Coordinates of C-alpha atoms in Angstrom, one line a residue:
M1 CA -27.4 -3.8 7.1
I2 CA -26.3 -4.8 10.3
T3 CA -27.6 -8.4 9.7
F4 CA -24.8 -8.2 6.7
L5 CA -22.2 -6.7 8.4
V6 CA -22.6 -8.8 11.3
S7 CA -22.5 -11.7 9.1
I8 CA -19.4 -11.2 7.2
V9 CA -17.9 -10.2 10.3
L10 CA -18.6 -13.8 11.5
L11 CA -17.6 -15.4 8.6
I12 CA -14.0 -13.6 9.0
V13 CA -13.7 -14.2 12.7
G14 CA -14.8 -18.2 12.1
Y15 CA -11.8 -18.7 9.6
F16 CA -9.5 -17.6 12.3
T17 CA -10.8 -19.8 15.3
Y18 CA -12.9 -22.4 14.3
G19 CA -10.2 -22.9 11.1
K20 CA -7.3 -22.9 13.5
Y21 CA -9.0 -25.2 15.3
V22 CA -9.3 -27.4 12.9
E23 CA -5.6 -27.3 12.0
K24 CA -4.9 -27.9 15.0
V25 CA -7.0 -31.2 15.1
F26 CA -6.0 -31.4 11.6
G27 CA -2.4 -31.6 12.8
I28 CA 0.1 -30.0 10.2
K29 CA 3.5 -31.4 9.4
Q30 CA 5.3 -28.5 7.6
N31 CA 8.6 -31.1 7.0
R32 CA 6.7 -33.5 5.3
K33 CA 7.3 -33.7 1.4
T34 CA 3.8 -32.6 -0.4
P35 CA 3.0 -34.4 -3.7
A36 CA 3.7 -31.8 -5.5
Y37 CA 7.0 -32.2 -5.5
A38 CA 6.8 -36.3 -3.9
Q39 CA 5.1 -37.0 -7.5
E40 CA 6.2 -33.6 -9.4
D41 CA 5.6 -35.0 -13.4
G42 CA 5.0 -32.0 -14.9
I43 CA 1.1 -32.4 -16.1
D44 CA -0.7 -32.8 -12.8
Y45 CA 1.6 -32.6 -10.0
V46 CA 3.2 -28.5 -9.9
P47 CA 4.3 -26.7 -7.3
M48 CA 2.7 -23.3 -7.0
G49 CA 2.8 -20.1 -4.8
T50 CA 0.3 -19.9 -1.9
K51 CA -0.9 -16.9 -3.9
T52 CA -1.8 -18.3 -6.7
N53 CA -3.2 -22.3 -5.2
S54 CA -5.9 -19.8 -3.2
L55 CA -6.5 -18.1 -6.2
V56 CA -7.4 -20.8 -8.4
Q57 CA -8.4 -23.6 -5.3
L58 CA -11.7 -20.4 -5.2
L59 CA -12.3 -19.9 -9.2
N60 CA -12.2 -23.6 -9.0
I61 CA -15.3 -23.7 -6.1
A62 CA -16.7 -20.8 -6.8
G63 CA -18.9 -21.6 -10.0
V64 CA -22.3 -20.0 -10.8
G65 CA -23.8 -21.9 -6.9
P66 CA -22.3 -19.1 -4.8
I67 CA -24.3 -16.7 -6.6
F68 CA -27.6 -18.3 -8.4
G69 CA -27.8 -21.3 -5.4
P70 CA -27.9 -17.8 -3.0
I71 CA -30.4 -15.8 -5.4
M72 CA -32.7 -18.9 -5.2
G73 CA -32.5 -19.3 -1.9
A74 CA -33.5 -15.8 -0.9
L75 CA -36.9 -16.7 -1.5
Y76 CA -37.3 -18.2 1.6
G77 CA -35.8 -14.9 3.6
P78 CA -33.6 -14.5 6.2
V79 CA -32.8 -18.0 7.5
A80 CA -31.2 -18.3 4.4
F81 CA -28.7 -16.6 6.1
L82 CA -28.2 -18.4 9.3
W83 CA -27.5 -21.5 6.9
I84 CA -24.6 -19.6 4.6
V85 CA -22.6 -18.8 7.9
L86 CA -23.6 -21.2 10.6
G87 CA -22.7 -23.7 7.4
A88 CA -19.7 -22.8 5.8
I89 CA -17.8 -22.5 8.9
F90 CA -18.7 -25.7 10.6
A91 CA -19.6 -28.0 7.4
G92 CA -18.3 -25.8 4.3
A93 CA -15.1 -25.4 5.2
V94 CA -14.9 -28.5 7.6
H95 CA -15.1 -30.4 4.1
D96 CA -12.6 -28.3 2.0
Y97 CA -9.7 -28.7 4.4
L98 CA -10.1 -32.3 5.2
T99 CA -10.8 -33.1 1.5
G100 CA -7.5 -31.3 1.2
M101 CA -5.8 -32.0 3.4
I102 CA -6.1 -36.0 3.4
S103 CA -5.3 -35.6 -0.3
I104 CA -2.5 -34.5 0.1
R105 CA -0.9 -36.8 2.9
N106 CA -2.6 -39.5 0.3
R107 CA -0.8 -38.7 -3.1
G108 CA -2.9 -36.0 -4.4
A109 CA -5.7 -39.0 -4.2
H110 CA -9.3 -37.6 -5.4
L111 CA -12.2 -38.8 -3.4
P112 CA -13.1 -42.1 -5.0
Q113 CA -9.1 -43.7 -4.2
L114 CA -10.0 -41.7 -0.1
A115 CA -13.5 -43.0 -0.4
G116 CA -11.9 -47.1 -1.2
K117 CA -9.6 -46.5 1.6
F118 CA -11.2 -45.5 4.8
L119 CA -15.0 -46.5 3.9
G120 CA -14.5 -49.9 2.3
K121 CA -13.5 -50.6 -0.9
A122 CA -16.7 -50.9 -2.6
M123 CA -17.9 -47.4 -1.6
K124 CA -15.0 -46.3 -4.2
H125 CA -16.8 -47.7 -6.5
V126 CA -19.6 -45.5 -5.6
V127 CA -18.4 -42.7 -4.8
N128 CA -16.3 -42.9 -8.3
G129 CA -20.1 -43.0 -10.0
F130 CA -21.3 -40.3 -8.1
T131 CA -18.4 -37.6 -8.7
L132 CA -18.1 -38.4 -12.5
L133 CA -22.0 -38.1 -12.5
L134 CA -21.4 -34.5 -10.1
L135 CA -18.7 -33.3 -12.5
L136 CA -20.7 -33.9 -15.4
L137 CA -23.2 -32.2 -14.9
V138 CA -21.2 -29.3 -13.0
G139 CA -19.3 -28.9 -16.3
T140 CA -22.8 -28.9 -18.2
V141 CA -24.1 -26.1 -16.3
F142 CA -21.1 -24.2 -16.4
V143 CA -21.3 -24.5 -19.9
T144 CA -25.0 -23.4 -20.1
A145 CA -25.2 -20.7 -17.7
P146 CA -21.8 -18.3 -18.8
A147 CA -23.3 -18.5 -22.3
A148 CA -26.7 -17.4 -21.4
L149 CA -25.3 -14.5 -19.5
I150 CA -22.7 -14.2 -22.8
H151 CA -25.4 -13.9 -25.0
D152 CA -27.5 -11.5 -23.4
L153 CA -24.0 -9.1 -22.8
T154 CA -22.8 -9.3 -26.3
G155 CA -27.2 -8.0 -27.3
N156 CA -27.7 -11.7 -29.1
W157 CA -25.3 -11.3 -31.9
M158 CA -23.8 -14.3 -31.4
S159 CA -25.9 -17.7 -31.4
L160 CA -25.6 -19.1 -28.3
S161 CA -24.6 -22.3 -29.9
V162 CA -21.8 -20.8 -31.3
I163 CA -21.4 -19.2 -27.4
I164 CA -21.4 -22.8 -26.0
G165 CA -18.5 -24.5 -28.8
L166 CA -16.1 -21.5 -28.1
I167 CA -16.0 -22.7 -23.8
F168 CA -16.0 -25.8 -25.1
V169 CA -12.6 -25.2 -26.9
Y170 CA -11.6 -23.6 -24.1
Y171 CA -13.0 -26.5 -21.7
I172 CA -10.9 -28.7 -23.5
L173 CA -7.5 -26.9 -23.8
A174 CA -7.8 -26.4 -19.8
T175 CA -8.0 -30.2 -19.3
L176 CA -5.3 -31.4 -22.2
L177 CA -2.6 -28.5 -21.0
P178 CA -0.3 -29.1 -17.6
V179 CA -2.2 -26.8 -14.8
D180 CA 0.5 -24.2 -14.4
K181 CA 0.2 -23.7 -18.7
I182 CA -3.4 -21.9 -18.9
I183 CA -5.0 -22.3 -15.1
G184 CA -1.7 -20.9 -13.0
R185 CA -1.8 -18.4 -16.0
V186 CA -5.1 -16.6 -16.1
Y187 CA -6.7 -17.5 -13.1
P188 CA -5.2 -14.8 -10.9
I189 CA -6.8 -12.3 -13.6
F190 CA -10.0 -14.2 -13.6
G191 CA -9.2 -14.2 -9.5
A192 CA -8.8 -10.0 -10.3
L193 CA -12.2 -9.4 -11.5
L194 CA -14.3 -11.7 -9.2
V195 CA -13.1 -9.8 -6.1
I196 CA -13.6 -6.4 -8.0
S197 CA -17.2 -7.3 -9.0
A198 CA -18.1 -9.1 -5.7
I199 CA -17.1 -5.7 -3.7
G200 CA -18.7 -3.4 -6.3
I201 CA -22.4 -5.0 -5.1
G202 CA -20.9 -5.3 -1.3
G203 CA -20.1 -2.3 -1.6
G204 CA -23.1 -0.9 -3.2
L205 CA -25.2 -2.8 -0.7
V206 CA -23.3 -0.6 2.1
L207 CA -23.8 2.7 0.9
T208 CA -26.6 2.8 -0.7
G209 CA -27.9 1.4 2.9
A210 CA -30.0 -1.1 1.2
P211 CA -33.3 -3.2 3.5
V212 CA -31.9 -6.0 4.2
P213 CA -34.5 -7.8 6.5
E214 CA -33.7 -9.0 10.1
I215 CA -33.0 -12.4 11.1
S216 CA -35.7 -14.4 10.7
L217 CA -36.2 -18.0 10.8
E218 CA -39.4 -17.3 9.1
N219 CA -40.1 -19.3 5.9
M220 CA -41.1 -16.4 3.4
H221 CA -40.9 -18.7 0.0
P222 CA -43.7 -17.6 -2.1
D223 CA -45.0 -21.0 -2.5
N224 CA -44.2 -21.9 0.6
V225 CA -41.8 -24.6 0.0
P226 CA -40.0 -26.0 3.2
I227 CA -37.0 -25.0 4.3
F228 CA -36.1 -28.7 5.0
P229 CA -34.0 -29.9 3.3
L230 CA -34.9 -27.7 0.3
L231 CA -32.9 -24.6 1.2
F232 CA -30.0 -27.0 2.0
L233 CA -29.6 -27.9 -1.6
T234 CA -30.7 -25.3 -2.7
I235 CA -27.7 -22.9 -1.4
S236 CA -24.9 -25.7 -2.0
C237 CA -21.8 -23.4 -2.9
G238 CA -21.8 -21.2 -0.4
A239 CA -22.4 -23.1 2.5
L240 CA -21.8 -26.4 1.8
S241 CA -20.7 -28.7 -1.7
G242 CA -19.5 -31.7 -2.0
F243 CA -18.4 -30.0 -5.7
H244 CA -15.2 -28.7 -4.1
A245 CA -14.0 -32.1 -2.9
T246 CA -13.5 -32.9 -6.2
Q247 CA -11.8 -30.1 -6.9
S248 CA -9.2 -29.8 -4.0
P249 CA -7.6 -32.8 -5.1
I250 CA -6.6 -30.0 -8.4
I251 CA -4.6 -28.0 -5.4
S252 CA -3.6 -31.0 -3.4
R253 CA -1.3 -31.4 -6.1
T254 CA 0.2 -28.0 -6.3
T255 CA 0.1 -27.0 -2.9
K256 CA 3.9 -26.5 -2.1
N257 CA 4.0 -27.0 2.5
E258 CA 1.2 -28.1 4.5
K259 CA 1.0 -25.3 6.5
E260 CA -0.6 -23.4 3.3
G261 CA -3.9 -25.4 3.6
R262 CA -5.8 -23.4 5.8
K263 CA -5.5 -20.3 3.6
I264 CA -6.3 -22.3 0.7
F265 CA -9.4 -25.1 1.6
Y266 CA -10.8 -23.6 4.8
G267 CA -9.5 -20.4 3.8
M268 CA -11.5 -19.7 -0.5
M269 CA -14.4 -21.9 1.3
I270 CA -14.3 -19.0 4.1
A271 CA -14.4 -16.2 0.9
E272 CA -17.3 -18.6 -1.5
A273 CA -19.3 -17.4 1.9
V274 CA -18.8 -13.9 1.9
I275 CA -19.6 -14.4 -2.2
A276 CA -22.8 -16.0 -1.0
M277 CA -24.2 -13.5 1.1
I278 CA -23.3 -10.8 -0.7
W279 CA -25.5 -12.0 -3.4
A280 CA -28.6 -13.6 -1.0
T281 CA -28.4 -9.5 0.8
A282 CA -28.6 -7.8 -2.9
A283 CA -31.5 -10.1 -3.8
M284 CA -33.4 -10.2 -0.7
S285 CA -32.7 -6.2 -0.8
L286 CA -33.9 -5.5 -3.4
F287 CA -36.6 -7.5 -4.3
D288 CA -39.5 -8.9 -2.8
G289 CA -40.1 -12.0 -2.4
K290 CA -43.1 -12.7 -4.7
S291 CA -40.9 -10.3 -7.7
L292 CA -38.0 -11.8 -7.0
A293 CA -40.0 -15.3 -7.6
A294 CA -41.7 -13.9 -11.2
I295 CA -38.2 -12.6 -11.9
I296 CA -36.3 -16.0 -11.5
A297 CA -39.6 -17.5 -12.7
Q298 CA -38.6 -15.4 -16.0
G299 CA -35.3 -15.3 -17.6
G300 CA -33.7 -17.3 -14.2
P301 CA -31.2 -16.5 -11.6
A302 CA -29.3 -14.5 -14.3
A303 CA -31.9 -12.2 -15.2
V304 CA -31.4 -11.3 -11.2
V305 CA -27.9 -11.0 -11.9
S306 CA -28.5 -8.8 -14.4
E307 CA -30.7 -6.7 -12.6
V308 CA -28.8 -6.3 -9.5
S309 CA -26.1 -5.4 -10.9
V310 CA -26.9 -2.1 -13.2
T311 CA -29.6 -0.9 -10.8
M312 CA -26.2 -1.3 -8.3
L313 CA -23.1 -0.4 -10.4
G314 CA -24.8 1.5 -13.6
A315 CA -24.3 0.1 -17.5
V316 CA -20.6 0.6 -17.1
G317 CA -19.8 -0.8 -13.6
G318 CA -22.8 -3.2 -13.4
T319 CA -21.1 -4.4 -17.2
L320 CA -18.1 -5.3 -15.5
A321 CA -20.3 -6.8 -12.3
V322 CA -21.8 -9.6 -14.5
I323 CA -17.9 -10.0 -16.5
G324 CA -16.9 -12.0 -12.7
V325 CA -20.1 -13.8 -12.8
I326 CA -19.5 -14.9 -16.2
I327 CA -16.3 -15.9 -15.0
L328 CA -17.2 -17.7 -11.8
P329 CA -19.1 -21.0 -13.8
I330 CA -16.4 -20.6 -16.6
T331 CA -13.5 -20.9 -14.2
S332 CA -15.5 -24.2 -12.5
G333 CA -15.9 -26.0 -15.7
D334 CA -12.6 -26.6 -17.0
T335 CA -11.6 -27.8 -13.9
S336 CA -14.8 -29.9 -13.8
F337 CA -13.7 -31.6 -16.8
R338 CA -10.0 -32.0 -15.1
S339 CA -10.8 -33.4 -12.2
A340 CA -13.1 -35.4 -14.3
R341 CA -9.9 -37.0 -16.3
M342 CA -8.0 -37.1 -13.5
I343 CA -9.8 -39.4 -11.3
L344 CA -10.9 -41.7 -14.8
A345 CA -7.0 -42.0 -15.2
D346 CA -6.4 -42.6 -11.2
Y347 CA -9.6 -45.2 -11.3
F348 CA -7.7 -47.0 -14.4
N349 CA -4.5 -46.9 -13.7
I350 CA -3.8 -44.8 -16.6
S351 CA -0.4 -42.8 -16.4
Q352 CA -0.9 -38.6 -17.6
K353 CA 2.1 -37.5 -18.8
K354 CA 1.2 -38.2 -22.5
L355 CA -1.3 -36.2 -24.6
A356 CA -2.5 -39.1 -25.7
P357 CA -3.8 -41.4 -23.2
R358 CA -5.2 -37.3 -21.6
L359 CA -7.3 -36.8 -24.9
W360 CA -9.1 -40.7 -25.1
I361 CA -10.1 -39.9 -22.0
A362 CA -11.7 -36.7 -22.1
I363 CA -13.1 -37.0 -25.7
P364 CA -16.4 -38.8 -24.7
L365 CA -16.4 -37.1 -21.0
F366 CA -17.3 -33.8 -24.1
I367 CA -19.4 -35.6 -26.4
I368 CA -21.8 -36.5 -23.1
S369 CA -21.5 -33.5 -21.5
F370 CA -22.5 -31.7 -25.0
L371 CA -25.8 -33.9 -25.2
L372 CA -26.9 -32.9 -22.1
T373 CA -26.5 -29.6 -23.2
K374 CA -29.7 -30.3 -24.9
I375 CA -31.5 -30.6 -21.8
D376 CA -34.0 -28.6 -19.2
F377 CA -31.2 -26.4 -17.1
T378 CA -33.8 -26.9 -14.2
L379 CA -34.2 -30.2 -14.7
L380 CA -30.0 -30.1 -14.6
W381 CA -29.8 -28.4 -11.4
R382 CA -32.3 -30.6 -9.9
Y383 CA -29.7 -33.0 -10.3
F384 CA -26.7 -31.5 -10.2
S385 CA -28.1 -30.0 -6.6
W386 CA -29.0 -33.7 -4.8
A387 CA -25.8 -35.3 -6.5
N388 CA -23.8 -32.3 -5.2
Q389 CA -24.9 -32.2 -1.9
S390 CA -24.4 -36.7 -2.0
T391 CA -20.9 -36.2 -2.5
A392 CA -20.6 -33.3 0.9
M393 CA -22.3 -36.2 3.2
L394 CA -19.4 -38.8 1.8
A395 CA -16.6 -36.2 1.9
L396 CA -17.6 -35.7 5.3
W397 CA -18.2 -39.5 6.4
V398 CA -14.5 -40.1 4.8
G399 CA -12.9 -36.9 7.0
A400 CA -14.9 -38.6 9.9
M401 CA -13.2 -41.5 9.2
Y402 CA -9.9 -40.3 9.2
L403 CA -9.7 -38.5 11.9
K404 CA -11.4 -41.2 13.9
R405 CA -8.7 -43.4 13.0
S406 CA -5.8 -40.7 14.2
N407 CA -7.5 -40.7 17.3
K408 CA -8.7 -37.0 16.5
N409 CA -11.2 -35.3 17.8
H410 CA -13.8 -36.1 14.8
W411 CA -16.8 -34.9 15.6
I412 CA -16.3 -31.8 14.2
A413 CA -16.9 -34.1 10.5
T414 CA -19.0 -36.5 12.2
L415 CA -21.6 -34.2 13.5
P416 CA -22.7 -32.3 9.7
A417 CA -22.0 -35.5 8.1
I418 CA -25.0 -36.3 10.1
F419 CA -27.0 -34.0 9.7
M420 CA -26.4 -33.9 5.4
T421 CA -26.9 -37.5 5.7
M422 CA -30.2 -37.1 7.1
V423 CA -30.8 -33.8 4.3
T424 CA -30.0 -36.0 1.3
V425 CA -32.1 -39.0 2.1
T426 CA -35.1 -37.2 3.0
Y427 CA -34.4 -35.0 -0.2
I428 CA -34.6 -38.0 -3.1
C429 CA -36.9 -40.0 -0.9
N430 CA -39.3 -36.5 -1.7
A431 CA -39.0 -34.7 -4.6
P432 CA -40.7 -35.6 -7.9
I433 CA -37.0 -36.2 -9.4
G434 CA -36.6 -39.5 -6.6
L435 CA -38.9 -41.2 -5.4
G436 CA -41.6 -38.9 -4.6
L437 CA -42.9 -40.5 -1.4
S438 CA -45.3 -38.7 1.8
E439 CA -42.7 -35.8 3.6
M440 CA -43.6 -38.2 6.5
I441 CA -42.7 -41.5 5.5
S442 CA -39.6 -39.4 3.6
Y443 CA -38.5 -37.8 7.2
T444 CA -38.8 -41.7 8.4
I445 CA -36.6 -43.3 6.1
A446 CA -34.5 -40.6 6.4
G447 CA -34.1 -41.1 10.2
V448 CA -34.0 -44.0 9.9
T449 CA -31.3 -44.3 7.7
T450 CA -29.2 -41.2 9.5
V451 CA -29.4 -43.4 12.9
L452 CA -28.1 -46.6 11.2
V453 CA -24.9 -45.3 9.3
T454 CA -24.4 -43.0 12.4
M455 CA -24.3 -46.6 14.5
L456 CA -22.2 -48.2 12.0
F457 CA -19.2 -45.5 12.1
I458 CA -19.6 -45.0 16.1
R459 CA -19.8 -48.9 16.7
S460 CA -16.2 -49.4 13.4
K461 CA -13.5 -50.8 15.4
T462 CA -9.6 -48.7 15.0
N463 CA -6.6 -49.9 16.2
E464 CA -3.4 -48.1 16.2
Q465 CA -2.4 -50.1 12.9
D466 CA -5.4 -48.2 11.8
A467 CA -3.1 -44.7 13.0
L468 CA -0.4 -46.1 11.1
L469 CA -2.0 -46.0 8.0
V470 CA -3.9 -43.0 7.1
D471 CA -1.1 -41.1 5.7
D472 CA 0.5 -44.2 4.0
D473 CA -0.4 -42.8 0.4
R474 CA 0.8 -46.7 -0.6
D475 CA -2.4 -47.2 0.5
V476 CA -4.3 -45.1 -2.8
A477 CA -3.3 -46.6 -5.5

């Protein structure tokens, strides 16, 4: 139990210390007008309060990732705790803060526009493709996962296809309507349920004195699956997730003042890491590796969620906890499609003030996503994991280049960017869904690629003009 409590304390301390340092490095400008006011349109650019923005950001980024990912990551043993804590403080929260704040400085731009500005125009198209693929996968995964949980919770009295259809109806409304009409109003309520469910499980672990394994670097995975690079893709949303870079611009367009950024972007990533710690700890403490693997193999991570919730909180409390878990993917799925609409609108320079243009962009997205629901969830999750962490890697390089051009300490983003380059290239070289190469060849290719990318970044030249243009929002159209 000490391991769990110390991990939670470290995450909180990280917010008040390293988070403050990252904010200082970035250099907030409280008197600078944010996009919420400068581009206010009543649809996507709408000023909202700090509490609302924080809860919306938390629910946007916290899909099933900080629950399903840590549950599957728990198979590796306590080494998963290290990645959640260190990854969240030094990589994930830095990633979220920089993508959110750089977006604020650049007219609420999404990642493809920022990549085009800071990594070269060609990267705008590459990242646009990556981001749209990721958002479609996330939207699809976050339809099927909550639908399955609702199906089980209601005793199968409603068919799975009907539940999926109802979720899609909600997603369409949340994608098309102004951000403050649905998302801004219902998310604070959903946020309260999320917090209650997390506190319930976490409090239950402490009060019952659940046995928590002590920190160890030993690989306890029953199938002896290698820790590197798989652990760093399995646990993504609870430590570092490129999906967050697609969500932060939604809130960068509703943030009233730059001083709110640390709480909204850095702080909500730390909050998500706390959720990930709770579920990883619950999975490790209530099941040993072999039985956990059997439950996952039989019913997926959702079966572990149900088992943990009922065991810790009883029938009624367990049901409330499961409802909290259902809310997470739904409140990330809706903003996935909203982000995809906004990115396509920005890419093709299509005004979103009228409903018709929003509708014509959204309809093809939902048709593609519906077709993807017919694909096996496990396969979708594998592609999601790689696309997710590849997007995180690209977003970190954007943050590093922004800081370098601003003549600031870029290493806070550069070091995690280097690490994730090695992780993502190794995975796609070695994984069956990728090239299927041997581990040694994959490590070699990834190592060479990482060194080359790092050298290109270090040798890239900056000048006084670059420092002046980093926050020039005219340059991201």
